[in-house]
PDB file of C-alpha atoms and ligand atoms in Angstrom:
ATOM      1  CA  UNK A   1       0.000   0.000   0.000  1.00  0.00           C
ATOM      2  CA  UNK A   2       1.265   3.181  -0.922  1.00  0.00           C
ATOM      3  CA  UNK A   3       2.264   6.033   1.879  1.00  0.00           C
ATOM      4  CA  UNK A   4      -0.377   8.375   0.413  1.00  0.00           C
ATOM      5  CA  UNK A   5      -2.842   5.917   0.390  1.00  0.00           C
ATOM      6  CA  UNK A   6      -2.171   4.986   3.878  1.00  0.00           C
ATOM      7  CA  UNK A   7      -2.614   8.370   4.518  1.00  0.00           C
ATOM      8  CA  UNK A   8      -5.606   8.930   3.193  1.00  0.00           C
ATOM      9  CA  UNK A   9      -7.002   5.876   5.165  1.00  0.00           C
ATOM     10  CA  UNK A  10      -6.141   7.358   8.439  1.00  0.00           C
ATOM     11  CA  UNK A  11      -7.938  10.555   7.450  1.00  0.00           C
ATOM     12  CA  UNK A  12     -11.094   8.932   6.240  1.00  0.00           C
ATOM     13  CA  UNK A  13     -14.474   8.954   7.861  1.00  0.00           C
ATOM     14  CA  UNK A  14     -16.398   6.176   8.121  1.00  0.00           C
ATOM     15  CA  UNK A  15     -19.925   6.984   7.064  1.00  0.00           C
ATOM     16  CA  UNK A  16     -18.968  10.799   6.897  1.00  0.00           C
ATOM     17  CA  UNK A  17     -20.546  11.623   3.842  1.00  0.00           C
ATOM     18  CA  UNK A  18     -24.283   9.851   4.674  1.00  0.00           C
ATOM     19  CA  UNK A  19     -24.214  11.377   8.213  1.00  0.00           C
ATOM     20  CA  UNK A  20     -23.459  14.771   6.419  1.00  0.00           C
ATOM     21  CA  UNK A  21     -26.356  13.802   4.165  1.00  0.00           C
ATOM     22  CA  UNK A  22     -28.738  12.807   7.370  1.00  0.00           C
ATOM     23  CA  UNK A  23     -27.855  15.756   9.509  1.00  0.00           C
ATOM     24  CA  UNK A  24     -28.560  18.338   5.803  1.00  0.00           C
ATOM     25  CA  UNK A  25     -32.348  16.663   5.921  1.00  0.00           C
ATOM     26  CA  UNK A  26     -32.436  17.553   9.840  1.00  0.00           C
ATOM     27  CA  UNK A  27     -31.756  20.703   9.614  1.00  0.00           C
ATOM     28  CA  UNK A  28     -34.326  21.284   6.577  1.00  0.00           C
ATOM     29  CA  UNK A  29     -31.524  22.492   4.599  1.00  0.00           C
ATOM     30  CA  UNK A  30     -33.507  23.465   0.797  1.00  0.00           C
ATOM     31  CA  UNK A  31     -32.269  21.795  -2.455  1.00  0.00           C
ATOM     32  CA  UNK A  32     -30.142  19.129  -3.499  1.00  0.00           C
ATOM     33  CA  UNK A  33     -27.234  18.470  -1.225  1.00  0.00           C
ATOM     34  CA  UNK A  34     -23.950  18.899  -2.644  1.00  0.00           C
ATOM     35  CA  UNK A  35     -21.413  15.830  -2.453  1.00  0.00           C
ATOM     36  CA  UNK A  36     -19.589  15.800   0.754  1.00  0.00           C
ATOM     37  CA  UNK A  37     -16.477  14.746   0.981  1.00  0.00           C
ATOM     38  CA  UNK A  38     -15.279  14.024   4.670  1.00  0.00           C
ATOM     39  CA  UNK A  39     -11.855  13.628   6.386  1.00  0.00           C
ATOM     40  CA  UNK A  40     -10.250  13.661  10.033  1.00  0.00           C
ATOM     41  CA  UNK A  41      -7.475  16.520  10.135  1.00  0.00           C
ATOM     42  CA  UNK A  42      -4.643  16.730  12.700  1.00  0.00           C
ATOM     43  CA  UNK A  43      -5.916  20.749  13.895  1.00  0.00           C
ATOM     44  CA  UNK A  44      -4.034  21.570  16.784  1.00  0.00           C
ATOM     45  CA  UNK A  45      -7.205  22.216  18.519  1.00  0.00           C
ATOM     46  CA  UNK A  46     -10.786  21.217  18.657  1.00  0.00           C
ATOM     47  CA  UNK A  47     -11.564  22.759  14.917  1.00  0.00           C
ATOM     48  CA  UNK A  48     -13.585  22.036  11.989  1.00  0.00           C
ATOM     49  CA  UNK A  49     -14.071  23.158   8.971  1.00  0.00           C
ATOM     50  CA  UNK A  50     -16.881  23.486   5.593  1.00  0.00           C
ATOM     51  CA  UNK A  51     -15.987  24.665   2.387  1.00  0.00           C
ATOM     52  CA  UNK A  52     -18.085  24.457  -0.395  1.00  0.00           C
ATOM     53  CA  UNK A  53     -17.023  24.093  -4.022  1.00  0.00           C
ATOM     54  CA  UNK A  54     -18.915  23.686  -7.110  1.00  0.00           C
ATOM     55  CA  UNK A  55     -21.465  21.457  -5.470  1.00  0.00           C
ATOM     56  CA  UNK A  56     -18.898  19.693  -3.439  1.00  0.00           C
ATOM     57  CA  UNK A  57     -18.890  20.164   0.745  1.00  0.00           C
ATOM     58  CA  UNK A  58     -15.264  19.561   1.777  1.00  0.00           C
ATOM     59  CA  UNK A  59     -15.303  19.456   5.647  1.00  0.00           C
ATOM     60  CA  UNK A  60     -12.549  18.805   7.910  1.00  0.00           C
ATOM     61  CA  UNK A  61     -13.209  17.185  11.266  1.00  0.00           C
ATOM     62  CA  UNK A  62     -10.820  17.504  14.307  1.00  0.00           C
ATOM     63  CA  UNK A  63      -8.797  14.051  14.035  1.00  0.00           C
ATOM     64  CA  UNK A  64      -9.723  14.359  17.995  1.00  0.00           C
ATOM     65  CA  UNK A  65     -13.505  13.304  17.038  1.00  0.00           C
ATOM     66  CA  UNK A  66     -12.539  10.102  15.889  1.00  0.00           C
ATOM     67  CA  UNK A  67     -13.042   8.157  19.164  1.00  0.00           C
ATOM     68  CA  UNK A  68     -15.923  10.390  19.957  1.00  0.00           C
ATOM     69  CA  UNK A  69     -19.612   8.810  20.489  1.00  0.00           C
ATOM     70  CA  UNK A  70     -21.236   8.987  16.887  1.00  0.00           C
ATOM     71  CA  UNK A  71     -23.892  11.751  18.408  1.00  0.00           C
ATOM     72  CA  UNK A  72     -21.139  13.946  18.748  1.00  0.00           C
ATOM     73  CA  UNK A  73     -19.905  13.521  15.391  1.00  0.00           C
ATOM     74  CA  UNK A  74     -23.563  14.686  14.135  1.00  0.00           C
ATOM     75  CA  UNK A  75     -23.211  17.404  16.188  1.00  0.00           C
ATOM     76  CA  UNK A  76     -20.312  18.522  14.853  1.00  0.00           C
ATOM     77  CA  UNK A  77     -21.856  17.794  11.457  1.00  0.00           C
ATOM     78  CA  UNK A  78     -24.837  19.599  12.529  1.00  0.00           C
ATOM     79  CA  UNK A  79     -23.303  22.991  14.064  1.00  0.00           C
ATOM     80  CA  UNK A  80     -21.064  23.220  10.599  1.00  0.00           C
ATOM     81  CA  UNK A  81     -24.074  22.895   8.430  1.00  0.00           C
ATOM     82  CA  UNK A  82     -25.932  25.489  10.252  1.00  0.00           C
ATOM     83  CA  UNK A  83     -23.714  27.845   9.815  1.00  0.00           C
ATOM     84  CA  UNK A  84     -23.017  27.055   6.364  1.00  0.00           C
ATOM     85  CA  UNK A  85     -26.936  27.116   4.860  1.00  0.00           C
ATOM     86  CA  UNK A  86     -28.008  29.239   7.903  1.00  0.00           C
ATOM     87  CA  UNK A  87     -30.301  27.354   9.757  1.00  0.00           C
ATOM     88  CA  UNK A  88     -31.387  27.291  13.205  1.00  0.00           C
ATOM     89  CA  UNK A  89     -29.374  24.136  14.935  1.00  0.00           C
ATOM     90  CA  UNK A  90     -31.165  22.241  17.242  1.00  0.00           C
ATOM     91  CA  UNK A  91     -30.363  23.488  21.175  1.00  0.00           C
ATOM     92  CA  UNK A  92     -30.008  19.252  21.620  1.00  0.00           C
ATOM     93  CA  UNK A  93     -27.372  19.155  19.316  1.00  0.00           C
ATOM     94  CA  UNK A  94     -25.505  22.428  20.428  1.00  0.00           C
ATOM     95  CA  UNK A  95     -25.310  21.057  24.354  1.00  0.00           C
ATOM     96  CA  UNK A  96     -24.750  17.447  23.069  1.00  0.00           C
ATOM     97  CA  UNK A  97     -21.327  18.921  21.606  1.00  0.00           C
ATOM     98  CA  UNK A  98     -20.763  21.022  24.508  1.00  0.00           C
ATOM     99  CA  UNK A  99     -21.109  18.149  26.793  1.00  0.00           C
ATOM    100  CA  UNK A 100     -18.224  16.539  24.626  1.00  0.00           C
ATOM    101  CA  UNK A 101     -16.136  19.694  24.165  1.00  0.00           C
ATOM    102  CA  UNK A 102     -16.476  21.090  28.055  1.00  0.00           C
ATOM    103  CA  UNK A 103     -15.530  17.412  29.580  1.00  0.00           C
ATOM    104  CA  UNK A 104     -12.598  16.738  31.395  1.00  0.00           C
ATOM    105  CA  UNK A 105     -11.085  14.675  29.638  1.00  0.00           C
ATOM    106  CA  UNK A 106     -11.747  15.942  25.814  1.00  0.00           C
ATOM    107  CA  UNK A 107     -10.001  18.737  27.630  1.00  0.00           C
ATOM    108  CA  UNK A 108      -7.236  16.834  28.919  1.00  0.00           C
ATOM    109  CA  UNK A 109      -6.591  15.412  25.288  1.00  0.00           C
ATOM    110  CA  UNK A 110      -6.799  18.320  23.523  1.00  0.00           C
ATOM    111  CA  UNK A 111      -3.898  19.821  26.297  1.00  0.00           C
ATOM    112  CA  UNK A 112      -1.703  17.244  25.398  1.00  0.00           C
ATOM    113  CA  UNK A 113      -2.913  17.832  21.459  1.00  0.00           C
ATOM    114  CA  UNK A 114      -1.536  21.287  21.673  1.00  0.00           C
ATOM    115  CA  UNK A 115       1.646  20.687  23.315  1.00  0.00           C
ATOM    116  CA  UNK A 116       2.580  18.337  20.666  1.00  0.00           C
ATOM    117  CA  UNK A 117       1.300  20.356  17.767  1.00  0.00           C
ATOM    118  CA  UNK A 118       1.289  24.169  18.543  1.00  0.00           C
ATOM    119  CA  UNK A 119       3.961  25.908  17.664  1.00  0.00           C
ATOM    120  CA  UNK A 120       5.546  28.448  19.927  1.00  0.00           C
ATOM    121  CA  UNK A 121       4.480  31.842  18.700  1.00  0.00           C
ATOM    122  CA  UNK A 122       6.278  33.988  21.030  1.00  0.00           C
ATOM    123  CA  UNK A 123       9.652  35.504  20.834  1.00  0.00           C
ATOM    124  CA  UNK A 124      10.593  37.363  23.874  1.00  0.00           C
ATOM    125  CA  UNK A 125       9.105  38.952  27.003  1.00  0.00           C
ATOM    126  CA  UNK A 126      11.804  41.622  26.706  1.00  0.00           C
ATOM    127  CA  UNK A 127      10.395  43.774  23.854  1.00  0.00           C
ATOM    128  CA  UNK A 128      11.647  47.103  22.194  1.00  0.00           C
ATOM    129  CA  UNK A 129       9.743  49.594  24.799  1.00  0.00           C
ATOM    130  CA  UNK A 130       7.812  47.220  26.848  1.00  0.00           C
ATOM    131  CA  UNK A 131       8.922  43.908  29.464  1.00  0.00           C
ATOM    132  CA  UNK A 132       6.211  41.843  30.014  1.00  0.00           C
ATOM    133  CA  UNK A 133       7.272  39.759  33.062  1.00  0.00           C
ATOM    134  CA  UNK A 134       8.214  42.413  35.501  1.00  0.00           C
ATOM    135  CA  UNK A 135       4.539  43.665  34.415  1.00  0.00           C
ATOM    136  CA  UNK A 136       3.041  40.605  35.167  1.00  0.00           C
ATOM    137  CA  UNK A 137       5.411  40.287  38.106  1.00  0.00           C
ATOM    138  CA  UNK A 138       3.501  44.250  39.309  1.00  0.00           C
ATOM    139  CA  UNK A 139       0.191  43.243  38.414  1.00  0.00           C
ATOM    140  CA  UNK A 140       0.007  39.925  40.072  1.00  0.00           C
ATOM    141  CA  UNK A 141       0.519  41.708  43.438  1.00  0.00           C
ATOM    142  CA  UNK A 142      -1.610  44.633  42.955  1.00  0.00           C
ATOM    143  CA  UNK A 143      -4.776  42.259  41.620  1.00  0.00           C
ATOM    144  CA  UNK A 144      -4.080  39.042  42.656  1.00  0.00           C
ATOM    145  CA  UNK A 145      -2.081  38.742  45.889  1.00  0.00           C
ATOM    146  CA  UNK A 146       0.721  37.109  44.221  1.00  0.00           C
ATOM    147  CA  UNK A 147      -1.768  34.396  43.539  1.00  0.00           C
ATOM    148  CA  UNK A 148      -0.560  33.432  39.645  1.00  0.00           C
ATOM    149  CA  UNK A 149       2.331  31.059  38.987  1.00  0.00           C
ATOM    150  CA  UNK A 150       4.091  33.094  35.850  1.00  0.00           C
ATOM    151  CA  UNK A 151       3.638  31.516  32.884  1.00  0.00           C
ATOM    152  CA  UNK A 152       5.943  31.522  29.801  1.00  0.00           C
ATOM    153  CA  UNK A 153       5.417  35.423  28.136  1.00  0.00           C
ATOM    154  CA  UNK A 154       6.341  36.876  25.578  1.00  0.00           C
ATOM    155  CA  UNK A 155       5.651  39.409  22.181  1.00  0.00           C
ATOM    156  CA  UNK A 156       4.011  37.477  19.392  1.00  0.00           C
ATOM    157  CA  UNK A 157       6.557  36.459  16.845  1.00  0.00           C
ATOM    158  CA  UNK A 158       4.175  38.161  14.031  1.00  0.00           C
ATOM    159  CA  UNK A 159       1.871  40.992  14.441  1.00  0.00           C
ATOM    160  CA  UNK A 160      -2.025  39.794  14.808  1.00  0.00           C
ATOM    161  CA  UNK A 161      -4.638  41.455  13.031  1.00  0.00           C
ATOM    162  CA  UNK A 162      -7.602  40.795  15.310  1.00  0.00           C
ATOM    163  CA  UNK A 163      -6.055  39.791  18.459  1.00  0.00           C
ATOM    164  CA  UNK A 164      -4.219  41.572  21.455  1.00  0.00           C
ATOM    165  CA  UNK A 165      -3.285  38.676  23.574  1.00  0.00           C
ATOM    166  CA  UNK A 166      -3.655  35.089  24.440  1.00  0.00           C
ATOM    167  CA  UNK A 167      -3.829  33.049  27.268  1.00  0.00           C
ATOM    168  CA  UNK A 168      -2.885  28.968  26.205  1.00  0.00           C
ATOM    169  CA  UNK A 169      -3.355  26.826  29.281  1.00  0.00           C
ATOM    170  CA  UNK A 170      -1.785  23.982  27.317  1.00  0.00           C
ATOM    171  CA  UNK A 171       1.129  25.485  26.544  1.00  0.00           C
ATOM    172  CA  UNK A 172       0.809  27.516  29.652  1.00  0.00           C
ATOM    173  CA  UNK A 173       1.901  31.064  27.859  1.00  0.00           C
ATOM    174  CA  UNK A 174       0.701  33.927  27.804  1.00  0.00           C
ATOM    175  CA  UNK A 175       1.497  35.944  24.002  1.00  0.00           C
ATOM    176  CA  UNK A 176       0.531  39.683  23.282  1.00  0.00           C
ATOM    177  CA  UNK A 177       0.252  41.111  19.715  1.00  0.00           C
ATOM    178  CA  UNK A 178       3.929  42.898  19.028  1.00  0.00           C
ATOM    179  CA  UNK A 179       1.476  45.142  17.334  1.00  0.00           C
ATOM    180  CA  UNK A 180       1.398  47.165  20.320  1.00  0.00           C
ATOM    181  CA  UNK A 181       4.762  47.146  21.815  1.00  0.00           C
ATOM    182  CA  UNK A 182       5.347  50.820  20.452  1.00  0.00           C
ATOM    183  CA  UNK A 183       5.578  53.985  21.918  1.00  0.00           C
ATOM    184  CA  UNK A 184       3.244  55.198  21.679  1.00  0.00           C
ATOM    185  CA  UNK A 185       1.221  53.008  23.365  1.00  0.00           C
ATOM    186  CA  UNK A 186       0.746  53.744  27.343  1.00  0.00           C
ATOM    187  CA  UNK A 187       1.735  51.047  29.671  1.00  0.00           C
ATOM    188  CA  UNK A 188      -1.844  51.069  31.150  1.00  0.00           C
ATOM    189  CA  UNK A 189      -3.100  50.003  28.202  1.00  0.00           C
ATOM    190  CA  UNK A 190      -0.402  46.812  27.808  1.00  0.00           C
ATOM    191  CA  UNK A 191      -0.950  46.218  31.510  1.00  0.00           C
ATOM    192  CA  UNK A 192      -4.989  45.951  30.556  1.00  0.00           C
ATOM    193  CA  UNK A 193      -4.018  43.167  27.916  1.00  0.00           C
ATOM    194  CA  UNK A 194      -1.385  41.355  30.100  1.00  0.00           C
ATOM    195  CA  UNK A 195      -4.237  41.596  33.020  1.00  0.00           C
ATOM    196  CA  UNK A 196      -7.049  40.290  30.739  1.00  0.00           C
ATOM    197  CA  UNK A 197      -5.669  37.258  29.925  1.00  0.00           C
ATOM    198  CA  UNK A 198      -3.444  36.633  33.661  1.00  0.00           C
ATOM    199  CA  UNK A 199      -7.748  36.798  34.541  1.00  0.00           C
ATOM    200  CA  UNK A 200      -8.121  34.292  31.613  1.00  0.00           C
ATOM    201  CA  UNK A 201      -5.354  31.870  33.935  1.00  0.00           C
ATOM    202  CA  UNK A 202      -7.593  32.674  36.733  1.00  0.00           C
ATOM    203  CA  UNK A 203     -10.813  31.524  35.161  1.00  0.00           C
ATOM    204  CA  UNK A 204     -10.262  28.794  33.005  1.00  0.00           C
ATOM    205  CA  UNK A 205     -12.357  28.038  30.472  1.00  0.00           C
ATOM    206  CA  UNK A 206     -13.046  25.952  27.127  1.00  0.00           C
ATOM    207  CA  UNK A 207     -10.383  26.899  24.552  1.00  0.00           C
ATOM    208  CA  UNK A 208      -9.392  30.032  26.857  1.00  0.00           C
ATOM    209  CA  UNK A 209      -8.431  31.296  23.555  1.00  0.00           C
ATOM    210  CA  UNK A 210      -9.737  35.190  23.069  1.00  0.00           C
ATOM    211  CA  UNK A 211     -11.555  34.349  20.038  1.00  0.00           C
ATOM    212  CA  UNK A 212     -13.485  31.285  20.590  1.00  0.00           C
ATOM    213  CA  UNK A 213     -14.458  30.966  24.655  1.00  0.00           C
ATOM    214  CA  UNK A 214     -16.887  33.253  25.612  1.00  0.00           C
ATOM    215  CA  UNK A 215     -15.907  35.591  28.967  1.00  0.00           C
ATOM    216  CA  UNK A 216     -18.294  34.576  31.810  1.00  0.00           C
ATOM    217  CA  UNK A 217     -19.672  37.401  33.750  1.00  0.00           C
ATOM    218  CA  UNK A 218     -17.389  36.815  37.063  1.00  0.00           C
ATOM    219  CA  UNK A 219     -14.892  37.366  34.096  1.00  0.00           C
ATOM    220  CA  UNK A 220     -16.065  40.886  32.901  1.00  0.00           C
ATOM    221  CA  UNK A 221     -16.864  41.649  36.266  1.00  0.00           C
ATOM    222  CA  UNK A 222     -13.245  41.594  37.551  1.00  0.00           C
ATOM    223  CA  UNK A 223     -12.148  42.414  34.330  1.00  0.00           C
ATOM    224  CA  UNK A 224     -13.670  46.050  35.044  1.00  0.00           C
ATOM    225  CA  UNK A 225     -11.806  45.923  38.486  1.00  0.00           C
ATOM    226  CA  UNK A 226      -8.236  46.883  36.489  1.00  0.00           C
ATOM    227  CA  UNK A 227      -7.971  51.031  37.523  1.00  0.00           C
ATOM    228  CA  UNK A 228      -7.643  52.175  34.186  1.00  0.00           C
ATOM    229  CA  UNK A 229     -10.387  49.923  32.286  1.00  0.00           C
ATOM    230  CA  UNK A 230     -12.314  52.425  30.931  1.00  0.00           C
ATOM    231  CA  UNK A 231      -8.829  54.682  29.411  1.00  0.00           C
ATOM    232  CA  UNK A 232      -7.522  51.619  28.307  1.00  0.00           C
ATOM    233  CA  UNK A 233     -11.107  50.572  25.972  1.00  0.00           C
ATOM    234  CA  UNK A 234     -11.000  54.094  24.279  1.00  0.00           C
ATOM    235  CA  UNK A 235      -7.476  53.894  23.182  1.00  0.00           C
ATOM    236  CA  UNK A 236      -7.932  50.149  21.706  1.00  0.00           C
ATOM    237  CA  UNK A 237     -11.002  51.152  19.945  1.00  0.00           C
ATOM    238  CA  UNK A 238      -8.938  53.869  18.279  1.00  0.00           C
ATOM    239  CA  UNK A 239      -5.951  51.289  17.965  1.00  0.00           C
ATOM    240  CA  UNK A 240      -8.401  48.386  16.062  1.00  0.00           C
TER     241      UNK A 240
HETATM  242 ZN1   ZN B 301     -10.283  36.970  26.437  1.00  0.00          ZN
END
């Protein structure tokens, strides 16, 4: 057997393309469905993707689903076709995929997922105006009694277009956008971003990944705690 076949074994879904086809006639998706064309992909996180072309649905399924319970799978299935054609998913299917996603020990695999597969992004904590760990090293005793282990920090390697920081519990790093180590940038503001996500290693959560968890309100509540909260908003609105 060849290597690419081989590969393409490991990828491929059993039964992906009729579950696709069951879950389109759930969600009363209207027409013809396209051909789907299913595969397991090694994301470094719990991802998946749709993409349709010229009547053919190419979808990508966390390789992490494949020893998941075939209701999550439909989920999965389910939540990507909704978005694609629009309709309203099922709140069944939404909370049977949470149920999956929020357990301990998808969580745990996904951790050790990450460490294997996510690269580093950060360069250094030392940047060209700003030093991140004596700033963590200030904040942690003025918000949290010295209560936070530091983690690794450091200046994203590449600027980020819609993102000022991250918090990876996996990887246990915490990365701000080198977009904003400038100087004209006041500290206050970098110490809002470094104490935004330090709050995310307080309160952890799903993916604790700015763009995908949602903040809880004991979240936003402390996060309004930081002195200079409001100052700090109006200059990243004019930053974004
Ligand atoms: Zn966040």
């Amino acid at each position: 057997m060849s290597r690419r076949r081989t590969i393409r074994n490991e990828r491929h879904v059993p039964g992906g393309p009729l579950l696709f086809q069951r879950m389109y006639t759930r969600l009363n998706c209207e027409g013809r469905p396209p051909q789907f064309e299913v595969e397991f992909y090694p994301y470094a996180n719990l991802t998946h993707s749709i993409r349709l072309r010229r009547e053919i649905a190419h979808v990508r399924l966390s390789d992490l689903l494949r020893e998941a319970p075939l209701e999550v799978i439909e989920a999965a299935a389910a939540i990507l076709l909704a978005r694609l054609y629009r309709r309203r998913l099922p709140r069944e299917m939404l909370h049977r995929y949470r149920q999956y996603s929020h357990g301990e020990a998808t969580r745990r695999r996904l951790h050790a997922l990450r460490r294997k597969r996510a690269r580093p992004k950060i360069v250094r904590a030392r940047g060209q105006h700003f030093d991140l760990e004596p700033m963590f090293d200030e904040l942690n005793g003025r918000y949290f009694q010295e209560g936070l282990a530091r983690p690794k920090i450091g200046w994203s390697a590449k600027r980020w277009r819609s993102q000022l920081g991250t918090y990876d519990p996996a990887l246990n790093q915490i990365a701000i956008n080198c977009a904003l180590d400038r100087p004209d940038v006041p500290q206050y503001v970098i110490d809002y971003v470094l104490y935004h996500e330090m709050l995310h290693q307080k309160h952890p959560m799903k993916l604790a990944r700015c763009r995908l968890e949602s903040h809880s309100r004991a979240f936003r509540e402390e996060e309004k705690k930081f002195s200079e909260y409001r100052r700090a908003m109006k200059f990243l609105t004019r930053f974004a």
